[in-house]
Short mmCIF file of C-alpha atoms and ligand atoms in Angstrom, two decimals:
data_model
loop_
_atom_site.label_atom_id
_atom_site.label_comp_id
_atom_site.label_asym_id
_atom_site.label_seq_id
_atom_site.Cartn_x
_atom_site.Cartn_y
_atom_site.Cartn_z
CA MET I 7 64.85 141.18 89.76
CA SER I 8 66.79 138.01 90.69
CA LYS I 9 70.52 138.06 90.01
CA ARG I 10 71.71 135.60 87.37
CA ALA I 11 74.03 132.76 88.43
CA LYS I 12 77.73 133.46 88.02
CA ARG I 13 79.01 132.25 84.66
CA ALA I 14 82.43 130.69 84.19
CA LEU I 15 84.19 129.74 80.97
CA VAL I 16 86.57 126.79 81.37
CA THR I 17 89.08 126.07 78.59
CA GLY I 18 90.52 122.56 78.75
CA ILE I 19 87.27 121.23 80.22
CA THR I 20 87.86 117.78 78.71
CA GLY I 21 91.15 117.48 80.63
CA GLN I 22 91.84 116.24 84.15
CA ASP I 23 91.58 119.62 85.89
CA GLY I 24 88.73 120.86 83.71
CA SER I 25 86.53 117.97 84.81
CA HIS I 26 87.24 118.55 88.52
CA LEU I 27 86.81 122.30 88.23
CA ALA I 28 83.51 121.92 86.36
CA GLU I 29 82.20 119.73 89.21
CA LEU I 30 83.25 122.30 91.80
CA LEU I 31 81.73 125.25 89.92
CA LEU I 32 78.45 123.42 89.28
CA ASP I 33 78.26 122.55 93.00
CA LYS I 34 78.67 126.25 93.76
CA GLY I 35 75.73 127.14 91.51
CA TYR I 36 77.74 128.46 88.53
CA GLU I 37 76.60 128.26 84.97
CA VAL I 38 79.55 126.46 83.33
CA LEU I 39 80.61 127.07 79.76
CA GLY I 40 83.04 124.42 78.56
CA MET I 41 85.23 125.31 75.60
CA VAL I 42 85.87 122.29 73.38
CA ARG I 43 87.73 121.72 70.13
CA ARG I 44 85.92 120.11 67.28
CA THR I 45 86.98 116.45 67.00
CA SER I 46 85.71 113.68 64.74
CA THR I 47 84.92 111.55 67.79
CA VAL I 48 83.75 112.97 71.09
CA ASN I 49 86.37 112.71 73.88
CA TRP I 50 84.23 113.58 76.89
CA GLU I 51 85.26 110.57 78.99
CA ARG I 52 86.07 112.74 82.02
CA ILE I 53 82.97 114.93 81.83
CA GLY I 54 80.36 112.45 80.54
CA HIS I 55 78.62 112.55 83.94
CA LEU I 56 78.31 116.36 83.75
CA GLN I 57 77.50 116.72 80.10
CA ASP I 58 73.84 117.71 80.58
CA ARG I 59 74.80 120.47 83.03
CA ILE I 60 77.50 122.17 80.94
CA THR I 61 77.01 124.48 77.98
CA PHE I 62 79.58 123.47 75.38
CA VAL I 63 81.05 126.15 73.18
CA HIS I 64 83.38 125.51 70.26
CA GLY I 65 86.70 127.27 70.29
CA ASP I 66 90.44 126.81 70.10
CA LEU I 67 93.32 128.70 71.70
CA LEU I 68 94.84 128.91 68.21
CA ASP I 69 91.83 130.78 66.89
CA GLN I 70 91.42 134.34 68.15
CA VAL I 71 88.05 134.85 66.46
CA SER I 72 86.54 131.90 68.30
CA LEU I 73 87.66 133.35 71.67
CA LEU I 74 86.28 136.81 70.89
CA THR I 75 82.98 135.32 69.72
CA ILE I 76 82.56 133.15 72.83
CA LEU I 77 83.22 136.04 75.21
CA GLN I 78 80.90 138.38 73.27
CA GLU I 79 78.10 135.85 73.02
CA TYR I 80 78.19 134.36 76.53
CA GLN I 81 79.60 137.21 78.66
CA PRO I 82 81.25 135.04 81.36
CA ASP I 83 82.22 136.56 84.74
CA GLU I 84 85.27 134.33 85.13
CA VAL I 85 87.60 132.56 82.68
CA TYR I 86 89.74 129.61 83.79
CA ASN I 87 92.41 128.99 81.16
CA LEU I 88 93.34 125.34 81.69
CA ALA I 89 93.85 124.40 78.04
CA ALA I 90 97.40 123.60 77.00
CA GLN I 91 99.65 121.04 75.39
CA SER I 92 100.49 119.75 78.86
CA PHE I 93 102.73 116.69 78.35
CA VAL I 94 106.38 117.64 78.82
CA PRO I 95 107.99 115.02 76.46
CA THR I 96 105.68 116.05 73.59
CA SER I 97 106.99 119.58 73.94
CA TRP I 98 110.37 118.46 72.56
CA GLN I 99 108.66 116.72 69.63
CA GLN I 100 106.30 119.65 68.92
CA PRO I 101 108.01 122.71 70.36
CA VAL I 102 106.38 125.25 68.05
CA LEU I 103 102.85 123.90 68.52
CA THR I 104 103.44 123.78 72.28
CA GLY I 105 104.40 127.45 72.14
CA GLU I 106 101.30 128.30 70.11
CA PHE I 107 98.89 126.57 72.55
CA THR I 108 100.62 126.95 75.87
CA ALA I 109 102.26 130.35 75.46
CA LEU I 110 100.57 132.45 72.75
CA GLY I 111 97.16 130.92 73.52
CA VAL I 112 97.28 132.80 76.84
CA THR I 113 97.81 136.13 75.06
CA ARG I 114 94.97 135.38 72.69
CA MET I 115 92.61 134.82 75.61
CA LEU I 116 93.85 137.80 77.62
CA ASP I 117 93.54 140.08 74.62
CA ALA I 118 90.03 138.81 73.91
CA ILE I 119 89.12 139.66 77.53
CA ARG I 120 90.68 143.12 77.24
CA THR I 121 88.71 143.75 74.05
CA ILE I 122 85.30 142.34 75.03
CA ASN I 123 85.05 142.96 78.77
CA PRO I 124 88.05 143.88 80.96
CA GLU I 125 85.95 143.16 84.08
CA ILE I 126 86.18 139.40 83.43
CA ARG I 127 88.34 137.66 86.03
CA PHE I 128 91.05 135.45 84.54
CA TYR I 129 92.90 132.41 85.92
CA GLN I 130 96.06 131.14 84.21
CA ALA I 131 97.16 127.54 84.80
CA SER I 132 100.84 128.13 85.48
CA SER I 133 103.14 125.33 86.49
CA SER I 134 105.94 124.32 88.83
CA GLU I 135 107.74 123.20 85.63
CA MET I 136 108.69 126.89 85.36
CA PHE I 137 111.11 126.38 88.29
CA GLY I 138 112.85 123.57 86.35
CA LYS I 139 116.47 123.43 87.43
CA VAL I 140 115.57 124.93 90.77
CA VAL I 141 117.58 127.80 92.18
CA GLU I 142 115.89 127.67 95.59
CA THR I 143 114.18 124.99 97.71
CA PRO I 144 111.31 125.00 98.51
CA GLN I 145 110.01 126.97 95.54
CA ARG I 146 107.74 129.92 96.23
CA GLU I 147 106.17 132.81 94.27
CA THR I 148 109.42 134.79 94.33
CA THR I 149 111.72 131.94 93.23
CA PRO I 150 113.34 132.74 89.86
CA PHE I 151 112.32 130.52 86.95
CA TYR I 152 114.72 128.19 85.10
CA PRO I 153 112.55 126.09 82.75
CA ARG I 154 114.00 122.86 81.35
CA SER I 155 111.66 122.01 78.47
CA PRO I 156 109.84 123.83 75.66
CA TYR I 157 106.71 123.27 77.78
CA GLY I 158 108.32 124.96 80.79
CA VAL I 159 109.48 127.86 78.63
CA ALA I 160 105.97 128.26 77.19
CA LYS I 161 104.49 128.31 80.69
CA VAL I 162 106.94 131.01 81.77
CA TYR I 163 105.68 133.12 78.85
CA GLY I 164 102.06 132.41 79.88
CA HIS I 165 102.83 133.45 83.44
CA TRP I 166 104.53 136.71 82.52
CA ILE I 167 101.95 137.73 79.94
CA THR I 168 99.31 137.26 82.65
CA VAL I 169 101.28 139.51 84.99
CA ASN I 170 101.83 141.98 82.15
CA TYR I 171 98.13 142.25 81.23
CA ARG I 172 97.33 142.69 84.94
CA GLU I 173 99.80 145.57 85.17
CA SER I 174 99.19 147.09 81.71
CA TYR I 175 95.39 146.98 81.60
CA ASP I 176 94.44 146.51 85.25
CA LEU I 177 92.84 143.13 84.49
CA HIS I 178 91.90 140.79 87.35
CA ALA I 179 94.40 138.27 85.95
CA THR I 180 95.83 135.68 88.34
CA SER I 181 98.50 133.04 87.88
CA GLY I 182 98.21 129.82 89.90
CA ILE I 183 101.60 128.11 90.03
CA LEU I 184 100.43 124.57 90.64
CA PHE I 185 102.73 121.70 91.48
CA ASN I 186 101.95 118.25 90.07
CA HIS I 187 98.45 117.07 90.88
CA GLU I 188 97.11 113.70 90.00
CA GLY I 189 94.18 111.33 90.34
CA PRO I 190 92.24 108.64 88.49
CA ARG I 191 91.43 111.09 85.69
CA ARG I 192 95.10 111.78 84.93
CA GLY I 193 96.19 110.97 81.36
CA LEU I 194 97.77 107.51 81.03
CA GLU I 195 101.08 108.92 79.79
CA PHE I 196 101.91 110.83 83.03
CA VAL I 197 104.09 108.84 85.40
CA THR I 198 101.67 108.45 88.34
CA ARG I 199 98.83 107.15 86.21
CA LYS I 200 101.21 105.05 84.15
CA ILE I 201 102.26 103.40 87.41
CA SER I 202 98.78 102.95 88.92
CA HIS I 203 97.41 101.59 85.64
CA GLY I 204 100.49 99.40 85.14
CA VAL I 205 100.20 97.98 88.67
CA ALA I 206 96.52 97.15 88.10
CA ARG I 207 97.35 95.44 84.79
CA ILE I 208 100.09 93.37 86.41
CA LYS I 209 97.87 92.43 89.36
CA LEU I 210 95.13 91.24 86.99
CA GLY I 211 97.57 89.23 84.85
CA LEU I 212 97.31 91.58 81.85
CA ALA I 213 101.01 92.57 81.87
CA ASN I 214 104.20 91.32 83.46
CA GLU I 215 106.40 94.43 83.53
CA LEU I 216 106.25 98.21 83.77
CA ARG I 217 108.82 100.21 81.78
CA LEU I 218 109.73 103.60 83.25
CA GLY I 219 112.40 106.28 82.90
CA ASN I 220 114.14 108.24 85.66
CA LEU I 221 113.12 106.75 89.02
CA ASP I 222 115.13 109.36 90.96
CA ALA I 223 113.06 112.36 89.86
CA LYS I 224 111.22 113.94 92.79
CA ARG I 225 107.89 115.70 92.65
CA ASP I 226 105.50 117.43 95.03
CA TRP I 227 102.38 115.39 94.18
CA GLY I 228 98.90 116.39 95.33
CA TYR I 229 95.34 115.38 94.46
CA ALA I 230 93.70 117.25 91.55
CA GLY I 231 90.33 117.42 93.32
CA ASP I 232 91.95 119.47 96.12
CA TYR I 233 93.81 121.80 93.75
CA VAL I 234 90.87 123.09 91.69
CA GLU I 235 89.44 124.63 94.86
CA ALA I 236 92.53 126.84 95.04
CA MET I 237 91.89 128.04 91.47
CA TRP I 238 88.36 129.11 92.38
CA LEU I 239 89.49 130.78 95.62
CA MET I 240 92.05 132.86 93.68
CA LEU I 241 89.33 134.41 91.53
CA GLN I 242 87.21 135.27 94.60
CA GLN I 243 89.91 137.61 95.99
CA ASP I 244 89.51 141.38 95.64
CA SER I 245 92.89 141.67 93.90
CA PRO I 246 94.66 139.43 91.39
CA ASP I 247 97.99 137.89 92.38
CA ASP I 248 100.28 134.86 91.95
CA TYR I 249 100.01 131.81 94.19
CA VAL I 250 102.00 128.60 94.61
CA VAL I 251 99.78 125.57 95.26
CA ALA I 252 101.60 122.50 96.61
CA THR I 253 101.67 119.99 99.45
CA GLY I 254 105.17 120.89 100.70
CA GLU I 255 106.29 117.23 100.50
CA THR I 256 108.45 115.66 97.83
CA HIS I 257 108.69 111.99 96.80
CA SER I 258 110.60 110.12 94.13
CA VAL I 259 109.11 108.13 91.27
CA ARG I 260 110.69 105.12 93.00
CA GLU I 261 108.71 105.81 96.19
CA PHE I 262 105.50 106.12 94.16
CA CYS I 263 106.24 102.69 92.65
CA GLU I 264 106.95 101.11 96.04
CA LEU I 265 103.66 102.30 97.53
CA ALA I 266 101.61 101.46 94.44
CA PHE I 267 102.90 97.87 94.22
CA ASP I 268 102.56 97.52 98.02
CA ARG I 269 98.87 98.36 97.69
CA VAL I 270 98.30 95.13 95.75
CA GLY I 271 100.81 93.04 97.71
CA LEU I 272 103.54 92.94 95.03
CA ASP I 273 107.26 93.76 95.14
CA TRP I 274 107.91 96.64 92.69
CA GLU I 275 111.51 95.55 92.00
CA LYS I 276 110.29 92.36 90.30
CA TYR I 277 108.28 94.29 87.69
CA VAL I 278 109.75 97.73 87.05
CA VAL I 279 112.22 97.93 84.15
CA VAL I 280 114.22 101.11 83.60
CA ASP I 281 114.01 102.04 79.93
CA GLU I 282 116.23 104.75 78.40
CA ARG I 283 113.42 105.70 75.99
CA PHE I 284 111.58 107.44 78.83
CA PHE I 285 114.49 109.67 79.89
CA ARG I 286 114.27 113.34 78.88
CA PRO I 287 116.81 115.57 77.10
CA ALA I 288 116.82 117.79 80.20
CA GLU I 289 115.28 116.72 83.51
CA VAL I 290 113.62 118.54 86.39
CA ASP I 291 115.20 116.67 89.28
CA LEU I 292 113.39 118.03 92.30
CA LEU I 293 110.25 120.03 92.93
CA VAL I 294 108.81 120.93 96.31
CA GLY I 295 106.55 123.91 96.85
CA ASP I 296 105.98 126.37 99.66
CA ALA I 297 102.24 127.12 99.59
CA SER I 298 102.23 129.28 102.71
CA LYS I 299 100.85 132.28 100.80
CA ALA I 300 97.90 130.22 99.52
CA ARG I 301 97.30 128.94 103.05
CA ARG I 302 97.47 132.42 104.56
CA VAL I 303 95.55 134.46 101.95
CA LEU I 304 93.18 131.90 100.43
CA GLY I 305 92.75 129.66 103.48
CA TRP I 306 93.55 126.73 101.16
CA GLU I 307 95.24 123.52 102.20
CA PRO I 308 95.63 120.09 100.64
CA LYS I 309 93.35 117.39 102.09
CA THR I 310 94.79 114.23 100.53
CA SER I 311 98.08 112.72 101.70
CA PHE I 312 100.65 111.18 99.34
CA GLU I 313 99.80 107.64 100.48
CA GLU I 314 96.05 108.29 100.11
CA LEU I 315 96.68 109.60 96.59
CA VAL I 316 98.65 106.51 95.54
CA ASN I 317 96.06 104.19 97.04
CA LEU I 318 93.08 105.92 95.50
CA MET I 319 94.72 105.84 92.06
CA VAL I 320 95.62 102.14 92.26
CA ASP I 321 92.16 101.24 93.59
CA ALA I 322 90.47 103.22 90.81
CA ASP I 323 92.54 101.53 88.08
CA LEU I 324 91.88 98.09 89.51
CA ALA I 325 88.14 98.80 89.56
CA LEU I 326 88.29 100.21 86.02
CA LEU I 327 90.11 97.21 84.56
CA GLU I 328 88.06 94.66 86.52
CA GLY I 329 84.93 96.33 85.14
CA LYS I 330 86.29 96.08 81.59
CA LEU I 331 87.24 92.42 82.07
CA GLN I 332 83.76 91.60 83.39
CA GLY I 333 82.28 93.41 80.40
CA ILE I 334 84.08 91.13 77.94
CA SER I 335 83.66 87.82 79.80
P1 NAP T 24 95.21 117.82 80.38
O1 NAP T 24 94.47 116.72 81.06
O2 NAP T 24 96.29 117.48 79.42
O3 NAP T 24 94.11 118.73 79.61
C1 NAP T 24 94.49 119.68 78.66
C2 NAP T 24 93.23 120.29 78.05
O4 NAP T 24 93.61 121.31 77.12
C3 NAP T 24 92.34 119.31 77.28
O5 NAP T 24 90.99 119.58 77.59
C4 NAP T 24 92.64 119.66 75.83
O6 NAP T 24 91.57 119.39 74.96
C5 NAP T 24 92.82 121.16 75.95
N1 NAP T 24 93.52 121.78 74.82
C6 NAP T 24 94.76 121.48 74.36
N2 NAP T 24 95.07 122.29 73.35
C7 NAP T 24 94.02 123.11 73.13
C8 NAP T 24 93.73 124.16 72.21
N3 NAP T 24 94.60 124.52 71.27
N4 NAP T 24 92.54 124.80 72.29
C9 NAP T 24 91.64 124.42 73.22
N5 NAP T 24 91.84 123.43 74.10
C10 NAP T 24 93.02 122.77 74.06
O7 NAP T 24 95.82 118.84 81.45
P2 NAP T 24 95.53 118.99 83.03
O8 NAP T 24 96.39 118.06 83.79
O9 NAP T 24 94.06 119.00 83.25
O10 NAP T 24 96.14 120.45 83.28
C11 NAP T 24 95.34 121.62 83.11
C12 NAP T 24 96.24 122.81 82.93
O11 NAP T 24 97.07 122.99 84.09
C13 NAP T 24 97.22 122.73 81.77
O12 NAP T 24 97.39 124.04 81.27
C14 NAP T 24 98.51 122.24 82.40
O13 NAP T 24 99.60 122.63 81.61
C15 NAP T 24 98.44 122.96 83.72
N6 NAP T 24 99.14 122.33 84.84
C16 NAP T 24 98.87 121.03 85.16
C17 NAP T 24 99.47 120.46 86.25
C18 NAP T 24 99.18 119.03 86.64
O14 NAP T 24 99.94 118.48 87.45
N7 NAP T 24 98.09 118.42 86.16
C19 NAP T 24 100.35 121.22 87.05
C20 NAP T 24 100.58 122.55 86.70
C21 NAP T 24 99.95 123.11 85.60
P3 NAP T 24 91.42 118.00 74.13
O15 NAP T 24 90.71 117.06 75.06
O16 NAP T 24 90.64 118.43 72.95
O17 NAP T 24 92.82 117.54 73.80
O1 G4F T 25 104.30 112.66 85.23
P1 G4F T 25 105.26 113.46 84.42
O2 G4F T 25 105.23 113.25 82.95
O3 G4F T 25 105.01 114.97 84.82
P2 G4F T 25 105.89 116.30 84.73
O4 G4F T 25 106.89 116.22 83.66
O5 G4F T 25 106.37 116.62 86.10
O6 G4F T 25 104.79 117.37 84.27
C1 G4F T 25 103.50 117.41 84.87
O7 G4F T 25 103.54 118.28 85.97
C2 G4F T 25 103.81 119.66 85.66
C3 G4F T 25 103.83 120.42 86.97
O8 G4F T 25 105.15 120.44 87.47
C4 G4F T 25 102.72 120.15 84.72
F1 G4F T 25 102.93 121.46 84.44
C5 G4F T 25 102.74 119.33 83.45
O9 G4F T 25 101.67 119.77 82.61
C6 G4F T 25 102.50 117.88 83.81
O10 G4F T 25 101.19 117.76 84.34
O11 G4F T 25 106.75 113.17 84.92
C7 G4F T 25 107.14 113.29 86.26
C8 G4F T 25 108.55 112.74 86.45
C9 G4F T 25 109.58 113.28 85.44
O12 G4F T 25 110.75 113.65 86.12
C10 G4F T 25 109.86 112.09 84.53
O13 G4F T 25 111.20 112.08 83.99
O14 G4F T 25 108.50 111.33 86.25
C11 G4F T 25 109.65 110.95 85.49
N1 G4F T 25 109.36 109.69 84.81
C12 G4F T 25 110.04 108.53 85.02
N2 G4F T 25 109.56 107.57 84.20
C13 G4F T 25 108.43 109.47 83.87
C14 G4F T 25 108.55 108.14 83.48
N3 G4F T 25 107.50 110.29 83.33
C15 G4F T 25 106.66 109.78 82.40
N4 G4F T 25 105.70 110.57 81.88
N5 G4F T 25 106.77 108.47 81.97
C16 G4F T 25 107.71 107.62 82.48
O15 G4F T 25 107.79 106.47 82.09
#
């Protein structure tokens, strides 16, 4: 009898990472189940090109019954929990909801796995935001956490409940501590995409300034397409563990601006306006990761340089907006 294809459930499939991970899993011959929330209009912009190859299942991290039903009905081999309220500023406006999705949602999924089939392998999308006000540089798996936002606090809970279910119930539950990763599918509110989209708008004469917050903040920015491979590799290991995924380089928001405006031959200082509205109640000043464990154990390494990332994002937004302008002319 032929063996069935491996089956993976991806929560957050409509998000940036979900779309990249779905592509990777489909390329590897997986049957992909994409968990989506019911919405009055379909928001499948990032996965439109894959929609005929994914089985969509309705569920919500707030709704335990939906998680139990999906696992019982579809019996996945692997679960990638990417769903979350993932925008840091919103976590101050909606701290309780952020905790429900981003923290307790992890427990709901882990407990559904424990109940339905403890053999299911589980990936938790943990975050470098957990390091917050960093106590060590570079940050690695053993660096203590000091979160600086309700989002960061919720992710710390998600991380530790993953470790706890691994240790309590012997689940194959892994936490990937990913540093910022970006690309043309990034939401427009995150700083890299706000810059690349803003640069394209200015270049095409659709805007004449770009309003940003703290230009001194430094991040370890990689390309999302490279990072989803690390998620998959983690679930192929014999034992579950925690892994930092990062480039090992850090750059400021200012540097991102300089390169992005350079790409279209403009001087960033003529267009960027610092606006207090985009400052945060508590900031994460510097993140830079040490991914040597992921390199050593998983054989993973980033393929896209910082400059390549900036250029590919600016080029993609220029092409996107030019296409829209042609469509209306
Ligand atoms: P994203 O683009 O904001 O996508 C978030 C996804 O979560 C969307 O598909 C969203 O669905 C879904 N979602 C939100 N609340 C939900 C709920 N209650 N039930 C079910 N689905 C829900 O995020 P991303 O950048 O792809 O990040 C993926 C994950 O990695 C997140 O957990 C994020 O916190 C974490 N992370 C991201 C980074 C990064 O740099 N990108 C770094 C470290 C960790 P809708 O489309 O319906 O809103
Ligand atoms: O792009 P950001 O909003 O990403 P942030 O806060 O680092 O969070 C992202 O990465 C985390 C991994 O560390 C994920 F867990 C999380 O889900 C999310 O994907 O902001 C980056 C930096 C901040 O220091 C912010 O203060 O950019 C600074 N910034 C400056 N001006 C701005 C702006 N951020 C935004 N969003 N908008 C601005 O105008």
